[in-house]
mmCIF file of C-alpha atoms and ligand atoms in Angstrom:
data_model
loop_
_atom_site.group_PDB
_atom_site.id
_atom_site.type_symbol
_atom_site.label_atom_id
_atom_site.label_comp_id
_atom_site.label_asym_id
_atom_site.label_seq_id
_atom_site.Cartn_x
_atom_site.Cartn_y
_atom_site.Cartn_z
ATOM 1 C CA MET A 66 -78.114 -211.779 96.266
ATOM 2 C CA SER A 67 -77.263 -208.021 97.187
ATOM 3 C CA GLU A 68 -79.789 -208.086 100.098
ATOM 4 C CA GLN A 69 -81.534 -210.770 101.899
ATOM 5 C CA GLU A 70 -84.568 -211.909 100.120
ATOM 6 C CA VAL A 71 -85.692 -214.202 102.774
ATOM 7 C CA LEU A 72 -86.637 -212.922 106.201
ATOM 8 C CA VAL A 73 -86.985 -214.700 109.315
ATOM 9 C CA GLU A 74 -88.436 -214.246 112.446
ATOM 10 C CA ILE A 75 -89.846 -216.038 115.559
ATOM 11 C CA ARG A 76 -93.459 -215.144 117.303
ATOM 12 C CA GLY A 77 -93.499 -217.165 120.252
ATOM 13 C CA HIS A 78 -93.648 -221.120 118.978
ATOM 14 C CA VAL A 79 -94.078 -219.609 115.351
ATOM 15 C CA GLY A 80 -91.593 -219.094 112.900
ATOM 16 C CA TRP A 81 -92.592 -216.604 110.493
ATOM 17 C CA ILE A 82 -90.803 -216.843 107.126
ATOM 18 C CA GLN A 83 -91.254 -213.587 104.640
ATOM 19 C CA LEU A 84 -90.537 -213.807 100.907
ATOM 20 C CA HIS A 85 -88.588 -210.290 100.245
ATOM 21 C CA ARG A 86 -88.544 -209.349 96.852
ATOM 22 C CA PRO A 87 -90.849 -206.884 96.171
ATOM 23 C CA LYS A 88 -89.172 -205.317 93.017
ATOM 24 C CA ALA A 89 -90.054 -208.596 90.939
ATOM 25 C CA LEU A 90 -93.114 -210.051 92.978
ATOM 26 C CA ASN A 91 -90.854 -212.258 94.654
ATOM 27 C CA ALA A 92 -90.114 -213.964 91.914
ATOM 28 C CA LEU A 93 -88.866 -217.251 92.892
ATOM 29 C CA HIS A 94 -85.169 -217.587 91.454
ATOM 30 C CA MET A 95 -83.322 -221.076 92.316
ATOM 31 C CA GLY A 96 -80.857 -218.713 95.179
ATOM 32 C CA LEU A 97 -83.718 -217.774 96.833
ATOM 33 C CA ILE A 98 -85.859 -221.002 97.064
ATOM 34 C CA LYS A 99 -82.525 -222.461 98.242
ATOM 35 C CA GLN A 100 -82.410 -219.992 101.077
ATOM 36 C CA LEU A 101 -86.160 -220.687 101.957
ATOM 37 C CA ALA A 102 -85.677 -224.522 101.982
ATOM 38 C CA ASN A 103 -82.619 -223.875 104.548
ATOM 39 C CA HIS A 104 -84.653 -221.790 106.757
ATOM 40 C CA LEU A 105 -87.835 -224.283 106.504
ATOM 41 C CA GLU A 106 -85.457 -226.935 107.527
ATOM 42 C CA GLU A 107 -83.701 -224.526 110.343
ATOM 43 C CA LEU A 108 -87.375 -224.326 111.982
ATOM 44 C CA ASP A 109 -88.078 -227.850 111.200
ATOM 45 C CA GLY A 110 -85.357 -228.917 113.318
ATOM 46 C CA ASN A 111 -85.596 -226.354 116.311
ATOM 47 C CA ASP A 112 -87.800 -227.681 119.224
ATOM 48 C CA ASP A 113 -89.131 -224.458 120.337
ATOM 49 C CA ILE A 114 -91.023 -223.888 117.091
ATOM 50 C CA ARG A 115 -94.268 -225.439 116.557
ATOM 51 C CA CYS A 116 -95.848 -224.095 113.519
ATOM 52 C CA ILE A 117 -94.985 -222.225 110.562
ATOM 53 C CA VAL A 118 -95.626 -219.355 108.484
ATOM 54 C CA LEU A 119 -94.615 -218.481 105.106
ATOM 55 C CA LYS A 120 -96.052 -215.172 103.468
ATOM 56 C CA GLY A 121 -94.714 -212.559 100.942
ATOM 57 C CA ASP A 122 -96.162 -208.956 100.837
ATOM 58 C CA SER A 123 -99.320 -207.630 100.488
ATOM 59 C CA LYS A 124 -98.791 -207.009 96.856
ATOM 60 C CA ALA A 125 -97.297 -210.758 96.536
ATOM 61 C CA PHE A 126 -96.557 -214.135 97.960
ATOM 62 C CA ALA A 127 -94.728 -214.775 94.928
ATOM 63 C CA ALA A 128 -95.613 -214.164 91.218
ATOM 64 C CA GLY A 129 -93.755 -217.858 90.250
ATOM 65 C CA ALA A 130 -90.418 -219.525 89.608
ATOM 66 C CA ASP A 131 -88.191 -216.689 88.217
ATOM 67 C CA ILE A 132 -88.780 -216.445 83.939
ATOM 68 C CA ASP A 133 -85.679 -214.533 83.779
ATOM 69 C CA GLU A 134 -83.562 -217.136 84.987
ATOM 70 C CA MET A 135 -85.359 -220.137 83.399
ATOM 71 C CA ALA A 136 -86.141 -218.447 79.949
ATOM 72 C CA GLU A 137 -82.802 -220.164 78.208
ATOM 73 C CA SER A 138 -82.411 -223.466 79.703
ATOM 74 C CA SER A 139 -82.230 -226.655 78.056
ATOM 75 C CA PRO A 140 -83.999 -229.870 79.521
ATOM 76 C CA ILE A 141 -80.415 -230.832 80.005
ATOM 77 C CA ASP A 142 -79.550 -227.412 81.874
ATOM 78 C CA LEU A 143 -82.307 -228.446 84.033
ATOM 79 C CA ILE A 144 -81.401 -232.119 85.012
ATOM 80 C CA ARG A 145 -77.364 -231.107 85.408
ATOM 81 C CA LYS A 146 -78.206 -228.498 87.752
ATOM 82 C CA GLU A 147 -80.774 -230.047 89.646
ATOM 83 C CA PHE A 148 -82.508 -226.797 88.616
ATOM 84 C CA PHE A 149 -85.672 -227.566 90.875
ATOM 85 C CA GLY A 150 -83.978 -230.015 93.724
ATOM 86 C CA ASP A 151 -84.719 -227.638 96.776
ATOM 87 C CA TRP A 152 -88.450 -227.574 95.787
ATOM 88 C CA GLN A 153 -88.290 -231.601 97.151
ATOM 89 C CA ARG A 154 -86.633 -230.409 100.556
ATOM 90 C CA ILE A 155 -89.827 -227.647 101.135
ATOM 91 C CA ARG A 156 -92.251 -230.529 100.297
ATOM 92 C CA ASN A 157 -90.475 -232.800 103.232
ATOM 93 C CA ILE A 158 -90.880 -230.355 106.039
ATOM 94 C CA LYS A 159 -92.346 -232.072 108.882
ATOM 95 C CA LYS A 160 -93.596 -229.418 111.099
ATOM 96 C CA PRO A 161 -97.096 -227.485 109.953
ATOM 97 C CA VAL A 162 -96.952 -224.931 107.535
ATOM 98 C CA ILE A 163 -99.512 -222.249 106.928
ATOM 99 C CA ALA A 164 -99.616 -220.232 103.579
ATOM 100 C CA ALA A 165 -100.823 -216.802 104.188
ATOM 101 C CA VAL A 166 -101.145 -215.151 100.425
ATOM 102 C CA SER A 167 -101.800 -211.807 99.693
ATOM 103 C CA GLY A 168 -101.576 -210.520 96.442
ATOM 104 C CA TYR A 169 -100.195 -212.992 93.132
ATOM 105 C CA ALA A 170 -99.733 -216.529 94.019
ATOM 106 C CA LEU A 171 -98.984 -217.215 90.260
ATOM 107 C CA GLY A 172 -97.666 -220.563 88.806
ATOM 108 C CA GLY A 173 -94.498 -221.537 91.482
ATOM 109 C CA GLY A 174 -95.626 -218.844 94.115
ATOM 110 C CA CYS A 175 -99.361 -220.850 93.874
ATOM 111 C CA GLU A 176 -97.497 -224.282 93.849
ATOM 112 C CA LEU A 177 -95.501 -223.119 97.042
ATOM 113 C CA ALA A 178 -98.473 -222.180 98.456
ATOM 114 C CA MET A 179 -99.886 -225.509 97.849
ATOM 115 C CA CYS A 180 -96.759 -227.412 99.351
ATOM 116 C CA CYS A 181 -98.114 -225.594 102.716
ATOM 117 C CA ASP A 182 -100.944 -227.433 104.710
ATOM 118 C CA MET A 183 -103.145 -224.473 104.937
ATOM 119 C CA ILE A 184 -103.604 -221.272 102.806
ATOM 120 C CA ILE A 185 -105.172 -218.534 104.510
ATOM 121 C CA ALA A 186 -105.896 -215.165 101.907
ATOM 122 C CA SER A 187 -106.942 -211.913 101.986
ATOM 123 C CA GLU A 188 -109.640 -210.679 100.000
ATOM 124 C CA ASN A 189 -106.790 -209.173 97.012
ATOM 125 C CA ALA A 190 -105.360 -212.546 96.315
ATOM 126 C CA ARG A 191 -105.472 -213.759 92.771
ATOM 127 C CA PHE A 192 -104.335 -217.818 92.359
ATOM 128 C CA GLY A 193 -103.335 -219.030 89.056
ATOM 129 C CA GLN A 194 -101.059 -222.035 86.838
ATOM 130 C CA PRO A 195 -100.324 -219.164 84.019
ATOM 131 C CA GLU A 196 -97.502 -221.249 82.899
ATOM 132 C CA ILE A 197 -99.412 -222.532 79.650
ATOM 133 C CA LYS A 198 -98.796 -218.595 78.440
ATOM 134 C CA LEU A 199 -95.028 -219.279 78.443
ATOM 135 C CA GLY A 200 -95.441 -222.633 76.923
ATOM 136 C CA VAL A 201 -94.933 -225.101 78.893
ATOM 137 C CA ILE A 202 -96.847 -226.297 82.169
ATOM 138 C CA PRO A 203 -96.959 -226.479 85.802
ATOM 139 C CA GLY A 204 -94.165 -228.172 87.173
ATOM 140 C CA ALA A 205 -93.986 -228.288 91.016
ATOM 141 C CA GLY A 206 -97.398 -229.784 91.562
ATOM 142 C CA GLY A 207 -99.782 -227.513 89.698
ATOM 143 C CA THR A 208 -101.393 -230.116 87.640
ATOM 144 C CA GLN A 209 -101.618 -232.386 90.485
ATOM 145 C CA ARG A 210 -101.964 -230.713 93.771
ATOM 146 C CA LEU A 211 -104.440 -228.272 92.385
ATOM 147 C CA THR A 212 -106.632 -231.368 90.441
ATOM 148 C CA ARG A 213 -106.743 -232.887 94.039
ATOM 149 C CA ALA A 214 -108.206 -229.608 95.821
ATOM 150 C CA VAL A 215 -110.518 -228.266 93.113
ATOM 151 C CA GLY A 216 -111.233 -231.437 91.282
ATOM 152 C CA LYS A 217 -110.488 -232.236 87.298
ATOM 153 C CA VAL A 218 -112.695 -229.824 85.617
ATOM 154 C CA LYS A 219 -111.826 -226.343 87.730
ATOM 155 C CA ALA A 220 -107.817 -227.512 87.575
ATOM 156 C CA MET A 221 -108.161 -228.114 83.475
ATOM 157 C CA GLU A 222 -110.045 -224.886 83.167
ATOM 158 C CA MET A 223 -106.940 -223.142 85.231
ATOM 159 C CA VAL A 224 -104.268 -224.800 84.090
ATOM 160 C CA LEU A 225 -105.479 -224.702 80.398
ATOM 161 C CA THR A 226 -106.727 -220.999 80.004
ATOM 162 C CA GLY A 227 -103.749 -219.696 82.442
ATOM 163 C CA SER A 228 -106.347 -217.431 84.083
ATOM 164 C CA THR A 229 -106.510 -216.454 87.697
ATOM 165 C CA ILE A 230 -108.961 -216.782 90.228
ATOM 166 C CA SER A 231 -109.944 -214.455 93.308
ATOM 167 C CA ALA A 232 -109.691 -215.580 96.892
ATOM 168 C CA ASP A 233 -113.240 -216.053 96.951
ATOM 169 C CA GLU A 234 -113.510 -218.342 93.970
ATOM 170 C CA ALA A 235 -110.212 -220.266 95.429
ATOM 171 C CA LEU A 236 -112.463 -220.324 99.036
ATOM 172 C CA LYS A 237 -115.376 -221.890 97.248
ATOM 173 C CA ALA A 238 -113.126 -224.155 95.094
ATOM 174 C CA GLY A 239 -111.701 -225.965 98.082
ATOM 175 C CA LEU A 240 -108.063 -224.510 97.735
ATOM 176 C CA ILE A 241 -108.151 -222.089 100.758
ATOM 177 C CA ASN A 242 -109.093 -222.153 104.090
ATOM 178 C CA ARG A 243 -110.492 -218.671 104.519
ATOM 179 C CA VAL A 244 -110.591 -215.100 102.891
ATOM 180 C CA VAL A 245 -109.423 -212.286 105.187
ATOM 181 C CA PRO A 246 -109.202 -208.446 104.886
ATOM 182 C CA VAL A 247 -105.843 -207.523 103.720
ATOM 183 C CA ASP A 248 -105.046 -205.894 107.188
ATOM 184 C CA GLN A 249 -106.206 -208.743 109.253
ATOM 185 C CA LEU A 250 -104.262 -211.396 107.235
ATOM 186 C CA GLU A 251 -101.217 -211.347 109.439
ATOM 187 C CA GLU A 252 -103.407 -211.458 113.004
ATOM 188 C CA GLU A 253 -105.872 -214.147 111.562
ATOM 189 C CA THR A 254 -103.063 -216.197 110.618
ATOM 190 C CA SER A 255 -101.245 -215.714 113.778
ATOM 191 C CA LYS A 256 -104.171 -217.052 115.683
ATOM 192 C CA LEU A 257 -104.347 -219.927 113.846
ATOM 193 C CA ALA A 258 -100.460 -220.540 113.679
ATOM 194 C CA ASP A 259 -101.018 -220.183 117.930
ATOM 195 C CA LYS A 260 -103.718 -222.652 118.368
ATOM 196 C CA ILE A 261 -102.010 -225.542 116.248
ATOM 197 C CA ALA A 262 -98.646 -224.423 118.205
ATOM 198 C CA SER A 263 -100.592 -224.663 121.674
ATOM 199 C CA HIS A 264 -101.333 -228.666 120.551
ATOM 200 C CA PRO A 265 -98.834 -231.601 121.408
ATOM 201 C CA PRO A 266 -96.095 -231.172 118.825
ATOM 202 C CA ILE A 267 -95.953 -235.009 118.637
ATOM 203 C CA ALA A 268 -99.315 -235.326 117.871
ATOM 204 C CA VAL A 269 -99.620 -232.472 115.419
ATOM 205 C CA HIS A 270 -96.938 -233.826 113.681
ATOM 206 C CA LEU A 271 -98.321 -237.463 113.534
ATOM 207 C CA ALA A 272 -101.707 -235.768 112.150
ATOM 208 C CA LYS A 273 -99.891 -233.758 109.308
ATOM 209 C CA GLN A 274 -98.336 -237.269 108.175
ATOM 210 C CA ALA A 275 -101.228 -239.276 108.252
ATOM 211 C CA ILE A 276 -103.292 -236.537 106.521
ATOM 212 C CA LEU A 277 -100.748 -236.312 103.721
ATOM 213 C CA LYS A 278 -101.036 -240.135 103.737
ATOM 214 C CA ALA A 279 -104.502 -240.109 102.763
ATOM 215 C CA LEU A 280 -103.883 -238.176 99.646
ATOM 216 C CA ASP A 281 -101.153 -241.235 98.539
ATOM 217 C CA VAL A 282 -102.523 -244.656 99.133
ATOM 218 C CA PRO A 283 -105.811 -246.553 99.225
ATOM 219 C CA LEU A 284 -108.327 -246.489 102.159
ATOM 220 C CA GLU A 285 -107.109 -249.829 103.924
ATOM 221 C CA TYR A 286 -103.524 -248.553 103.918
ATOM 222 C CA GLY A 287 -104.296 -245.138 105.199
ATOM 223 C CA LEU A 288 -106.226 -246.506 108.016
ATOM 224 C CA GLN A 289 -104.245 -248.862 109.388
ATOM 225 C CA PHE A 290 -101.027 -246.198 109.016
ATOM 226 C CA GLU A 291 -103.629 -244.241 111.234
ATOM 227 C CA GLN A 292 -104.170 -246.732 113.736
ATOM 228 C CA HIS A 293 -100.239 -247.440 113.956
ATOM 229 C CA LEU A 294 -99.460 -243.792 114.498
ATOM 230 C CA PHE A 295 -102.503 -243.607 117.545
ATOM 231 C CA TYR A 296 -100.807 -246.738 119.180
ATOM 232 C CA LEU A 297 -97.759 -244.701 118.843
ATOM 233 C CA LEU A 298 -98.805 -241.906 120.766
ATOM 234 C CA PHE A 299 -99.065 -243.534 123.706
ATOM 235 C CA ALA A 300 -95.506 -243.860 123.910
ATOM 236 C CA SER A 301 -95.219 -240.204 124.426
ATOM 237 C CA GLU A 302 -95.469 -237.880 127.823
ATOM 238 C CA ASP A 303 -98.139 -235.755 126.258
ATOM 239 C CA GLN A 304 -100.523 -238.529 125.440
ATOM 240 C CA ARG A 305 -100.161 -238.871 129.491
ATOM 241 C CA GLU A 306 -100.374 -235.198 130.252
ATOM 242 C CA GLY A 307 -103.380 -234.528 128.120
ATOM 243 C CA MET A 308 -105.406 -237.351 129.445
ATOM 244 C CA LYS A 309 -104.585 -236.555 133.111
ATOM 245 C CA ALA A 310 -104.941 -232.923 132.530
ATOM 246 C CA PHE A 311 -108.405 -233.675 131.204
ATOM 247 C CA ILE A 312 -109.202 -235.800 134.323
ATOM 248 C CA GLU A 313 -107.872 -233.493 136.914
ATOM 249 C CA LYS A 314 -109.928 -230.632 134.918
ATOM 250 C CA ARG A 315 -106.685 -228.437 134.395
ATOM 251 C CA LYS A 316 -104.860 -226.722 131.714
ATOM 252 C CA PRO A 317 -102.380 -229.490 130.151
ATOM 253 C CA ASP A 318 -98.611 -228.551 129.889
ATOM 254 C CA PHE A 319 -97.349 -230.098 126.918
ATOM 255 C CA SER A 320 -93.455 -230.653 126.486
ATOM 256 C CA GLY A 321 -93.085 -232.248 123.361
ATOM 257 C CA ARG A 322 -91.826 -235.269 124.460
HETATM 258 N N1 DAK B 140 -90.325 -214.222 86.709
HETATM 259 C C1 DAK B 140 -89.394 -213.087 87.116
HETATM 260 N N2 DAK B 140 -89.806 -211.767 86.999
HETATM 261 C C2 DAK B 140 -90.799 -210.956 87.298
HETATM 262 C C3 DAK B 140 -91.927 -212.796 87.984
HETATM 263 C C4 DAK B 140 -91.362 -214.105 87.316
HETATM 264 N N3 DAK B 140 -92.332 -214.807 87.420
HETATM 265 N N4 DAK B 140 -93.507 -211.911 87.849
HETATM 266 C C5 DAK B 140 -93.211 -210.699 88.006
HETATM 267 N N5 DAK B 140 -91.995 -210.405 87.313
HETATM 268 C C6 DAK B 140 -90.886 -208.803 87.597
HETATM 269 C C7 DAK B 140 -91.407 -207.994 86.186
HETATM 270 O O1 DAK B 140 -90.373 -208.458 85.286
HETATM 271 C C8 DAK B 140 -91.280 -206.657 86.522
HETATM 272 O O2 DAK B 140 -89.746 -206.431 86.757
HETATM 273 P P1 DAK B 140 -89.286 -205.281 85.856
HETATM 274 O O3 DAK B 140 -89.757 -205.350 84.606
HETATM 275 O O4 DAK B 140 -89.840 -204.204 86.654
HETATM 276 O O5 DAK B 140 -87.650 -205.135 86.638
HETATM 277 C C9 DAK B 140 -91.935 -207.014 87.999
HETATM 278 O O6 DAK B 140 -91.883 -208.270 88.433
HETATM 279 C C10 DAK B 140 -93.370 -206.165 88.233
HETATM 280 O O7 DAK B 140 -93.841 -207.143 87.019
HETATM 281 P P2 DAK B 140 -94.879 -206.430 86.854
HETATM 282 O O8 DAK B 140 -94.271 -205.212 86.062
HETATM 283 O O9 DAK B 140 -94.923 -207.228 85.401
HETATM 284 O O10 DAK B 140 -96.464 -205.728 87.367
HETATM 285 P P3 DAK B 140 -97.725 -206.000 87.195
HETATM 286 O O11 DAK B 140 -98.569 -205.498 88.384
HETATM 287 O O12 DAK B 140 -98.040 -205.265 85.692
HETATM 288 O O13 DAK B 140 -98.144 -207.667 86.487
HETATM 289 C C11 DAK B 140 -98.184 -210.027 86.648
HETATM 290 C C12 DAK B 140 -98.250 -208.605 87.200
HETATM 291 C C13 DAK B 140 -97.912 -210.992 88.188
HETATM 292 C C14 DAK B 140 -99.833 -210.237 86.492
HETATM 293 C C15 DAK B 140 -97.199 -210.086 85.776
HETATM 294 O O14 DAK B 140 -95.490 -209.696 86.419
HETATM 295 C C16 DAK B 140 -96.870 -211.444 85.930
HETATM 296 O O15 DAK B 140 -97.633 -211.965 84.671
HETATM 297 N N6 DAK B 140 -95.827 -212.087 86.202
HETATM 298 C C17 DAK B 140 -95.122 -213.611 85.482
HETATM 299 C C18 DAK B 140 -96.780 -214.548 86.106
HETATM 300 C C19 DAK B 140 -95.821 -215.869 85.489
HETATM 301 O O16 DAK B 140 -96.151 -216.094 84.216
HETATM 302 N N7 DAK B 140 -95.837 -216.989 86.544
HETATM 303 C C20 DAK B 140 -95.084 -218.514 86.151
HETATM 304 C C21 DAK B 140 -93.985 -218.032 85.723
HETATM 305 S S1 DAK B 140 -93.541 -220.025 85.638
HETATM 306 C C22 DAK B 140 -90.853 -226.552 89.210
HETATM 307 C C23 DAK B 140 -91.242 -225.716 89.874
HETATM 308 C C24 DAK B 140 -91.409 -224.113 89.745
HETATM 309 C C25 DAK B 140 -91.820 -223.558 88.646
HETATM 310 C C26 DAK B 140 -92.020 -224.857 87.275
HETATM 311 C C27 DAK B 140 -91.065 -226.139 87.884
HETATM 312 N N8 DAK B 140 -90.043 -227.363 89.019
HETATM 313 C C28 DAK B 140 -89.894 -228.228 90.871
HETATM 314 C C29 DAK B 140 -90.114 -228.873 88.279
HETATM 315 C C30 DAK B 140 -92.550 -222.809 88.191
HETATM 316 C C31 DAK B 140 -92.806 -222.184 87.164
HETATM 317 C C32 DAK B 140 -93.356 -220.785 86.786
HETATM 318 O O17 DAK B 140 -93.581 -219.977 87.906
#
């Protein structure tokens, strides 16, 4: 890597990560994904950080995994090199991660955005899973997360045609949280991230866990899981502080404990 392709900036309690490989529309080669996973884990382990934002640039969030890198691989290469092992690390981040998407979010780029917990898109964003045009299918959630987000028929259309959808279509389909003008993407994402970061971090962390569980387990089990996490939060100082502050009609001061 000649220059840094993943940049990190800390603003208050929010860690901002930028994919920075503009000449290749932020195509995600293995080294870049490893760097991204390293930075995410570092921010995840930093007690001062309460929310993470992942962004690209105005032309591309990411145009997919790096096709040049994959093109000549055999299945054995992919298995032996653990070609995609770092994607698993990205999925395991505990703090909330918001994707701020401008321009292309295609293939692995769309999957990376869907690995995040929320997606804010600018009006020029395009989402899609074009892998079918390359003779493969999505491999990092494009058939699974996309189907859960937009439903079977829309996922079928996107994956089988490889066509992209606009930010407005993505909003209607339930893939993203909101669409904002290109020049307001940072500001709007920042507002959302700061709001989340103002809440008690342990409760935020457990709320994220509980919501993700809802996608995986039967309702009865999910409800029990939620209840246990609810009970657990009564062991936190922030629960005492939050409820006491309400009763005393003052602003809470959360410590993250
Ligand atoms: N890989 C490598 N280079 C890419 C790239 C990509 N995905 N996308 C763009 N580039 C490069 C182009 O080659 C070009 O480089 P130069 O020729 O200038 O050196 C530069 O970026 C600018 O691109 P274009 O000249 O093509 O720009 P245009 O505006 O004309 O077109 C485009 C933009 C986004 C429509 C076009 O670049 C495009 O179609 N890109 C490919 C999109 C795509 O097919 N993406 C899916 C890739 S497959 C997995 C994890 C992840 C994956 C799979 C498994 N596991 C965990 C198991 C993911 C797979 C994929 O994403």
